Coordinates of C-alpha atoms in Angstrom, one line a residue:
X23 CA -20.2 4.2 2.0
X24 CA -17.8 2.2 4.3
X25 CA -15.8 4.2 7.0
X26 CA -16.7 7.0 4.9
X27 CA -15.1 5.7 1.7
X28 CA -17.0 4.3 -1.6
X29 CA -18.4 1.0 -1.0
X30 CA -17.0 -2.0 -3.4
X31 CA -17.9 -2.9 -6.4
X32 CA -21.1 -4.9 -6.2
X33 CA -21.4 -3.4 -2.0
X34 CA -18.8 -5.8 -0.5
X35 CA -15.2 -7.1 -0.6
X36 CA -15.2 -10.5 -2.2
X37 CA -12.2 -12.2 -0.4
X38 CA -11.5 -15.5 -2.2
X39 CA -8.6 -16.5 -0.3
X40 CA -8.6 -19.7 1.9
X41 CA -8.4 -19.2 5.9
X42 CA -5.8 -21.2 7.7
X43 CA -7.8 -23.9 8.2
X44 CA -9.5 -24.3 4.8
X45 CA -5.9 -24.1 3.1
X46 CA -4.8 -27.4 4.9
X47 CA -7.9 -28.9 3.9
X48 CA -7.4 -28.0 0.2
X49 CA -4.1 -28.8 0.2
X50 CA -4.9 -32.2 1.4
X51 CA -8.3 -32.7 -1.6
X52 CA -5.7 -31.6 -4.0
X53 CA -3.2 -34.9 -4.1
X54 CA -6.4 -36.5 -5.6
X55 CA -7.7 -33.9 -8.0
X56 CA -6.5 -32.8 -11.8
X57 CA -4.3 -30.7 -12.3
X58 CA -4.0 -27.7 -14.8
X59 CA -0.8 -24.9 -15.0
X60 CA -1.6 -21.6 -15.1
X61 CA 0.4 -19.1 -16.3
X62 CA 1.6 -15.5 -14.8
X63 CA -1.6 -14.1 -16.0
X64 CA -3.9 -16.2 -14.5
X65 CA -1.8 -16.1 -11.3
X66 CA -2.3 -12.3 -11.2
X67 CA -5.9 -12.8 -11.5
X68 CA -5.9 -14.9 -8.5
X69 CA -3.9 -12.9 -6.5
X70 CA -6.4 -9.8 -7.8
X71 CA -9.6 -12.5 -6.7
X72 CA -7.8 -13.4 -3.4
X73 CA -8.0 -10.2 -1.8
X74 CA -11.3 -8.6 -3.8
X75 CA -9.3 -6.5 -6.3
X76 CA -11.6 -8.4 -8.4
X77 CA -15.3 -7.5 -6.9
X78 CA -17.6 -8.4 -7.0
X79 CA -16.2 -11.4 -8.8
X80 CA -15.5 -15.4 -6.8
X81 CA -13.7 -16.6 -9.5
X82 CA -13.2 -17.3 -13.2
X83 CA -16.1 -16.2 -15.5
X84 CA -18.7 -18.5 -16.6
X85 CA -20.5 -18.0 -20.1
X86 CA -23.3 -15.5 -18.9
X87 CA -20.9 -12.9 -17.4
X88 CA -18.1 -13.7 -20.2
X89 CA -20.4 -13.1 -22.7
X90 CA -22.3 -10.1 -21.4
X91 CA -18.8 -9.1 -20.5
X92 CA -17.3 -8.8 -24.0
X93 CA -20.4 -8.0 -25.6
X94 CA -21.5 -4.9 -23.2
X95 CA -19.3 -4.3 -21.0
X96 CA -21.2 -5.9 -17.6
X97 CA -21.4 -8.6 -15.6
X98 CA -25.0 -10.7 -16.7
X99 CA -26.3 -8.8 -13.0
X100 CA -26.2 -5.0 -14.8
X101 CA -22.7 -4.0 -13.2
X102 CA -20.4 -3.0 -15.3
X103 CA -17.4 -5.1 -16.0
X104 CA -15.3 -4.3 -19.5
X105 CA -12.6 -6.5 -19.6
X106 CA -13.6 -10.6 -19.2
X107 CA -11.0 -12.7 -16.2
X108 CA -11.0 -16.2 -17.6
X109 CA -9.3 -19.3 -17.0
X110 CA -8.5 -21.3 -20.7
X111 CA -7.6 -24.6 -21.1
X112 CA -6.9 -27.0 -24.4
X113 CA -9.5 -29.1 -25.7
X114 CA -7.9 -32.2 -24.8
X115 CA -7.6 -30.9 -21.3
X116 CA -10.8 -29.7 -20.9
X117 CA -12.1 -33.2 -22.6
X118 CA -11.2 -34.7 -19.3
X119 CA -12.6 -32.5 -16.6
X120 CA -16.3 -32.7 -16.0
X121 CA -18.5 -29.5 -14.6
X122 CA -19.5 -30.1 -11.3
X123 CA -15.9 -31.1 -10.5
X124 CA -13.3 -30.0 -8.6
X125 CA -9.7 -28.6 -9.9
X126 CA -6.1 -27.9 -8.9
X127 CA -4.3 -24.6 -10.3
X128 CA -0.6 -24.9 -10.0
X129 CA 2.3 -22.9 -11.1
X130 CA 5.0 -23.9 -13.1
X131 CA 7.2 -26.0 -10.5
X132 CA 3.9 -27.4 -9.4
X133 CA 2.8 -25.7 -6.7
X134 CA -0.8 -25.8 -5.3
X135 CA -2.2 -21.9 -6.1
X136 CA -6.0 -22.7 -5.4
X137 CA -8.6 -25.1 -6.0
X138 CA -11.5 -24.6 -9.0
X139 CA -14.8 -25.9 -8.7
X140 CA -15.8 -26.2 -12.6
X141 CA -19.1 -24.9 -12.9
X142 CA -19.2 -24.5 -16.6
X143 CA -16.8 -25.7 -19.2
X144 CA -17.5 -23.5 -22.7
X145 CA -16.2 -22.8 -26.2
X146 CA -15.9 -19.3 -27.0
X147 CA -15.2 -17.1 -30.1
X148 CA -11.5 -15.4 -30.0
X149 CA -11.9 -13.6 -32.7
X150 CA -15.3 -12.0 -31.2
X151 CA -13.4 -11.4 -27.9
X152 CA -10.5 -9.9 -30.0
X153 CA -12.5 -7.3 -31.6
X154 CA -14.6 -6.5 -28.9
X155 CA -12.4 -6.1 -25.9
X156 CA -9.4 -4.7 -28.1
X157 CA -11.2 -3.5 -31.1
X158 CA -9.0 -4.9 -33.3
X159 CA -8.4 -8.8 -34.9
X160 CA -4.7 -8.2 -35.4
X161 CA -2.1 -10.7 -33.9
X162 CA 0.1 -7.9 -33.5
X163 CA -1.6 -6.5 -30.8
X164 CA -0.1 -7.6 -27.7
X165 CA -3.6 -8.6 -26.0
X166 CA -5.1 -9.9 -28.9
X167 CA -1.5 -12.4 -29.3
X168 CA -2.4 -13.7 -25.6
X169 CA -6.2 -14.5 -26.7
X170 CA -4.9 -16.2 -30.1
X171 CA -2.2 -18.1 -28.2
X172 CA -4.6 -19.6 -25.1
X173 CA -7.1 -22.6 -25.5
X174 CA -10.1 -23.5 -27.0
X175 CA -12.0 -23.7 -24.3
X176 CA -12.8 -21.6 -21.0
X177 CA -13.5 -23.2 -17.5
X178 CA -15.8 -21.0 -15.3
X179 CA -16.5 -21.3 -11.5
X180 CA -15.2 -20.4 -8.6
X181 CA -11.8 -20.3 -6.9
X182 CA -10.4 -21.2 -3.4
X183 CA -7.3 -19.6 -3.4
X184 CA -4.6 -21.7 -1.4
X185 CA -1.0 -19.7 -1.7
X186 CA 0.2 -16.5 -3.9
X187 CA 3.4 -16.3 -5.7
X188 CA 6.0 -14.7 -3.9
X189 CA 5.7 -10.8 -3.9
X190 CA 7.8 -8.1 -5.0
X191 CA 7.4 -4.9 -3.3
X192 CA 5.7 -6.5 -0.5
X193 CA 6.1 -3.3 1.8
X194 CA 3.7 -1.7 -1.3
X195 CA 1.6 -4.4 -2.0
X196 CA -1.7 -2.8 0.0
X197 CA -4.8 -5.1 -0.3
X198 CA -7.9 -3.4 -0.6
X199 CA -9.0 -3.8 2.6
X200 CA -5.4 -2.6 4.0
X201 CA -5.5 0.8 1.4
X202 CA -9.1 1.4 2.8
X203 CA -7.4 1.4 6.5
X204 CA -4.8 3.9 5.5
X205 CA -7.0 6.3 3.9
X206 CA -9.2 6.2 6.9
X207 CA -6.3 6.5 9.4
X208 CA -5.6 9.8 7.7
X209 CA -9.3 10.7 7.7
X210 CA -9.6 10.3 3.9
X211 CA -12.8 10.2 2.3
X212 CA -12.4 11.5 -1.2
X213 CA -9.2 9.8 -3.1
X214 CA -8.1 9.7 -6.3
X215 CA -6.1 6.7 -7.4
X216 CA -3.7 7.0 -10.3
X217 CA -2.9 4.4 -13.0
X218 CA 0.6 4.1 -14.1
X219 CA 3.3 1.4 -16.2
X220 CA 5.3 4.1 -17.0
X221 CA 7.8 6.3 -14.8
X222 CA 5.7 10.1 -13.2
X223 CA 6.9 12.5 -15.6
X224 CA 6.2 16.4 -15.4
X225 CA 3.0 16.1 -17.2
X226 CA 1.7 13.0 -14.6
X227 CA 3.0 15.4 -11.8
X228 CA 1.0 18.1 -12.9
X229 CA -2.4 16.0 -13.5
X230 CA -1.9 14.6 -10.3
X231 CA -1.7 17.8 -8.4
X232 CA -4.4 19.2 -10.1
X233 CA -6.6 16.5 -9.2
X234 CA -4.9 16.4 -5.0
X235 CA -6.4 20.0 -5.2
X236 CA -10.1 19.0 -5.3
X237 CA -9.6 15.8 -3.4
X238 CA -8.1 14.4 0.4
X239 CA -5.7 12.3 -0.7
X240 CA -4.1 10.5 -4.1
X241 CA -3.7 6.7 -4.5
X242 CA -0.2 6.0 -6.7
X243 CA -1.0 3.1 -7.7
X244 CA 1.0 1.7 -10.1
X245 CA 0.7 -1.9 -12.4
X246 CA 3.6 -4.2 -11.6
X247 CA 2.2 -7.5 -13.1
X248 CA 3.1 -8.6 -16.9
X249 CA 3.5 -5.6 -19.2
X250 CA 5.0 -5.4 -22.5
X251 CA 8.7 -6.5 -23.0
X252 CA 10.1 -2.8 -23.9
X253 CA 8.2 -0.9 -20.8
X254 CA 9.9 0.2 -18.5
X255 CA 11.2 -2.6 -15.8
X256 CA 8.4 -2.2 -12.2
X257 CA 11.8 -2.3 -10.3
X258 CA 13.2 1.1 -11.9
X259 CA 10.0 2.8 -12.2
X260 CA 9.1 2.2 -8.5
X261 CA 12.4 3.8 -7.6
X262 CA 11.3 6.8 -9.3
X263 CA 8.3 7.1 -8.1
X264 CA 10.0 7.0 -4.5
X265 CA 12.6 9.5 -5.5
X266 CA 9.6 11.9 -6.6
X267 CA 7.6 11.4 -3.8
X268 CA 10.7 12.1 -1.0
X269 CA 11.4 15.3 -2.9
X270 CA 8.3 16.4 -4.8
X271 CA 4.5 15.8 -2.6
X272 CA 3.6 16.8 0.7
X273 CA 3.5 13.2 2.6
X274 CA 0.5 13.2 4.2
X275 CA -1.4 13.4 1.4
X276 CA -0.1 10.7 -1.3
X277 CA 0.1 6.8 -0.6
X278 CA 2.5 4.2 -3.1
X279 CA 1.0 1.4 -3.8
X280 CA 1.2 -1.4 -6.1
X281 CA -1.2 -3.3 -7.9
X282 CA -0.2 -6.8 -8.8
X283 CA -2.4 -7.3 -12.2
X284 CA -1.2 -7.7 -15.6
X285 CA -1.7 -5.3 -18.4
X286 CA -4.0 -6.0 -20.9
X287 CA -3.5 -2.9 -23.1
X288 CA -7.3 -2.9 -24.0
X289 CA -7.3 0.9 -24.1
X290 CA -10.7 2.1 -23.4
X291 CA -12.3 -0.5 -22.2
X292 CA -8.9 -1.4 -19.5
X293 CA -9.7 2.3 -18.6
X294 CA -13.0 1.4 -16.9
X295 CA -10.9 -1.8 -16.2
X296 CA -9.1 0.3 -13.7
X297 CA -11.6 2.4 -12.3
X298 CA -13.6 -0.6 -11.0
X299 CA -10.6 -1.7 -9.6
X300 CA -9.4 1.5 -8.0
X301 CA -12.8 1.7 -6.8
X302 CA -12.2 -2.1 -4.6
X303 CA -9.3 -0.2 -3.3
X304 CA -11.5 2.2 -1.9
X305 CA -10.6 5.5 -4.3
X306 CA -13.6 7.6 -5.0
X307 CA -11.7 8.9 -8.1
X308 CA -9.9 8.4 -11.0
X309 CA -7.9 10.1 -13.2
X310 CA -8.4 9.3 -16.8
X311 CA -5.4 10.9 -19.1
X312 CA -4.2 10.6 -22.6
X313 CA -4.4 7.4 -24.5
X314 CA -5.1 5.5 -21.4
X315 CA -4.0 1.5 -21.7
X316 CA -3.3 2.3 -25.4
X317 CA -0.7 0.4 -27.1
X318 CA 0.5 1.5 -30.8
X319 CA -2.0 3.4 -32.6
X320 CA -4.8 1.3 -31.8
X321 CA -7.0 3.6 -30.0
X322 CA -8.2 7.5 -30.6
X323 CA -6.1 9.5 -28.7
X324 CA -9.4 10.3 -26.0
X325 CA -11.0 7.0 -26.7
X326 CA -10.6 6.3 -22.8
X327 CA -12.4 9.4 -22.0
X328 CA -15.2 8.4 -24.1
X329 CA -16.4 5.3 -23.0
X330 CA -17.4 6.4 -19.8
X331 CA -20.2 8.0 -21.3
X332 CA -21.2 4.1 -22.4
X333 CA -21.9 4.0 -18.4
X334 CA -24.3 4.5 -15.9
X335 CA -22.4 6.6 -13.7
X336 CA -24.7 5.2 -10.5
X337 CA -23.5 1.9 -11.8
X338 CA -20.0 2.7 -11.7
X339 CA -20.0 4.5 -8.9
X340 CA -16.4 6.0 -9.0
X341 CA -15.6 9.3 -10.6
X342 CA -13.3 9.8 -13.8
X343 CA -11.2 12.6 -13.8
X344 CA -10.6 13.4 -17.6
X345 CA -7.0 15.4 -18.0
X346 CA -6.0 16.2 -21.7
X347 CA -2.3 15.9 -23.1
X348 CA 0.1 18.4 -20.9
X349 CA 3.3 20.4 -21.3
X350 CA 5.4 22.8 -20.3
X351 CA 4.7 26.2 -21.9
X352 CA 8.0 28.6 -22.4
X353 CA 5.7 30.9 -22.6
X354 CA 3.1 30.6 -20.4
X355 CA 6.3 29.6 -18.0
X356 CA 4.1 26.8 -16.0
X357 CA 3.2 23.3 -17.2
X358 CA -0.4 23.7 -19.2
X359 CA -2.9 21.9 -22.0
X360 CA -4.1 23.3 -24.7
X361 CA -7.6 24.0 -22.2
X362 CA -5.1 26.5 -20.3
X363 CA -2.6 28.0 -22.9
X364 CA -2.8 29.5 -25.6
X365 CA 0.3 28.5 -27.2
X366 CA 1.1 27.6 -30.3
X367 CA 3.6 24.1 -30.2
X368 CA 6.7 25.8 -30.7
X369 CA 6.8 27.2 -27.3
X370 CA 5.9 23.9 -26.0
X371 CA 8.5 21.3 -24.1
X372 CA 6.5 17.8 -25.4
X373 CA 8.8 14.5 -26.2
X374 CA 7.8 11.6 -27.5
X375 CA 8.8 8.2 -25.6
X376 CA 11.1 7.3 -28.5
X377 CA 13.0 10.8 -28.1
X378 CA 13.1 10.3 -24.3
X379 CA 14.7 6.5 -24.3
X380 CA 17.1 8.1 -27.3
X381 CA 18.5 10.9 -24.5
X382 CA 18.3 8.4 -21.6
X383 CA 20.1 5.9 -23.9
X384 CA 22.7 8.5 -24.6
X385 CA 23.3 9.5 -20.9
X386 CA 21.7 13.1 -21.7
X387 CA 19.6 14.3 -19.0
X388 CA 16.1 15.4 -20.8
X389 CA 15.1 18.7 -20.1
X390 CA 14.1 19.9 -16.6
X391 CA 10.6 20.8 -18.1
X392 CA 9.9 17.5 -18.8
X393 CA 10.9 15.3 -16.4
X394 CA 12.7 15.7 -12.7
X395 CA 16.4 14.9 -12.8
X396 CA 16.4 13.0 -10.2
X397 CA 14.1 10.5 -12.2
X398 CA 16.3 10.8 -14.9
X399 CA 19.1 9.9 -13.4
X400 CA 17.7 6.5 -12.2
X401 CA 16.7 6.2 -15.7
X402 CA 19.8 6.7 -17.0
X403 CA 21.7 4.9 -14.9
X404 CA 19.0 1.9 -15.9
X405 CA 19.6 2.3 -19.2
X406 CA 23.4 1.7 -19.1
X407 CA 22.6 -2.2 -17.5
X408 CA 21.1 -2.6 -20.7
X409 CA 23.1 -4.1 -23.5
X410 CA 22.6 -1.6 -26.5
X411 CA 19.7 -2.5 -29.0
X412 CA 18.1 -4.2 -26.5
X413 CA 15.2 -2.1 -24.6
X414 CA 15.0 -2.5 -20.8

């Protein structure tokens, strides 16, 4: 325990970001190193590593932890660890960088993001890491596309990281160690955090106030890095979430946050993803709902409830809270899941997304049982900025 919160994954905060000092002398190494781009994942992943999102890891995997990584879910020192953080490259780029040597990561227009000592250079097996991390070879998979799409070959070392891209929702963008000073401010030592790429509907309210019952404080915490193109734009979603949180939740008990990663959609194993993460941000809970991560029909519909059994929950060290699929009973006259109410579906208020974006896309308010209408309206009101056929 630190301040009374759960310690870090691995027992500290691994802060991978440059001081003042070490920046200007990085900057100046860099005029005379390689260079290699990175794209927006990899510059999540170093703003996740900068600030020890990423603990208990200093930089891009080398071949040991990437392959205990895919293959078991831990790093090669017995922590768990589902989802592997790497750093490709081309074979012709890679051809010209030796291990042992140093490398620049810049962004697009060139900028210096941080500096790479190559420890390892290594081939690796995509179709393994396919079928492993998302259980499924097919390029229609929108995690499995990114690992066909990258190169051949993975540089693994650690990472000095120099300057982050520049932030949207700064005033939300809590590091761990600044989310671990607000929950002790407020005296905090059991929180849950709360995954989310998808605006708080009825059914999220209610799991999250079931789990604020047992707990001091939740942790709304939701993904703003890459997700797919037809989610939900972070800006809208965030505005709900405000709009909720004004009107809905007592405000000394819930924080809004923002986690910068990108989405993997790796279903179960992103499940524990997020856990370990929530746990750097100092939550000692997390809730665990339907489908969690899933993309298409990939996954069992409790697939992420699941693999936590696959874990030492010592190891782990944060606590899932598993919630089923809810809805509002006309009967029961309260929002419910089938533990609760005995219901058959025809007295249930359930949509499917498709249903939802059809109404919101329509300019019809969805019912008040399943989502707030002050969320809807922001949703709506989203929807009409976006030219028809097109999803926002």
């Amino acid at each position: 325990m630190i301040n009374g919160l759960i310690a870090p994954h691995g027992g500290e905060l691994i802060i991978n970001m440059a001081s003042e000092q070490e920046r200007a002398a990085l900057q100046e190494r860099a005029h005379s190193l390689p260079q290699v781009e990175i794209g927006s994942r990899q510059l999540a992943d170093l703003e996740m590593l900068a600030h020890g999102a990423y603990s208990p890891l200093g930089g891009f995997m080398k071949k040991a932890d990437y392959l205990e990584c895919v293959k078991h879910m831990h790093l090669s020192n017995g922590l768990p660890w589902s989802v592997p953080i790497t750093l490709p490259v081309t074979s012709e780029q890679a051809a010209s960088l030796k291990e042992g040597s140093q490398l620049a990561l810049v962004d697009a227009a060139g900028a210096l993001q941080a500096v790479m000592t190559i420890e390892e250079k290594y081939s690796y097996d995509k179709q393994l890491e396919a079928t492993k991390v998302y259980r499924t070879a097919e390029e229609a998979h929108p995690g499995v596309k990114v690992v066909y799409q990258q190169g051949e070959v993975l540089l693994g070392g650690p990472v000095r990281i120099v300057a982050l891209q520049q932030p949207t929702f700064a005033s939300y963008r809590l590091t761990p160690a600044q989310s671990r000073q607000a929950f002790a401010e407020r005296g905090w030592k059991r929180v849950v955090g709360f995954q989310t790429r998808n605006p708080v509907h009825r059914a999220h309210e209610y799991i999250q106030k079931c789990a604020l019952e047992t707990v001091d404080g939740l942790y709304l915490h939701p993904l703003v890095g890459d997700t797919k193109g037809d989610d939900i734009p972070a800006a809208v979603r965030m505005r709900c979430y405000e709009i909720l949180l004004e009107n809905y939740y007592p405000v000394d008990r819930v924080i809004l946050g923002v986690l910068p990663a990108a989405m993997r959609y790796a279903g179960p194993r992103e499940a524990i993803f997020h856990a370990v993460m929530r746990k750097n941000y100092g939550c000692s809970h997390f809730i665990v709902g339907r489908d969690h991560a899933g993309v298409g029909t990939y996954y069992g519909t409790y697939d992420a409830h699941h693999i936590f059994a696959e874990f030492d929950p010592a190891k782990l060290g944060i606590t899932p809270m598993f919630f089923e699929h809810t809805f509002f009973c006309r009967a029961c006259d309260a929002m419910a899941s089938t533990k609760t109410c005995p219901h058959g579906n025809d007295l249930h208020v359930a949509l499917s997304g498709t249903k939802v974006r059809q109404m919101l896309q329509a300019g019809e308010m969805p019912p008040r049982e399943f989502s707030r209408p002050e969320v809807a309206k922001v949703l709506i009101e989203a929807m009409r900025r976006v030219p028809k056929g097109v999803h926002p």
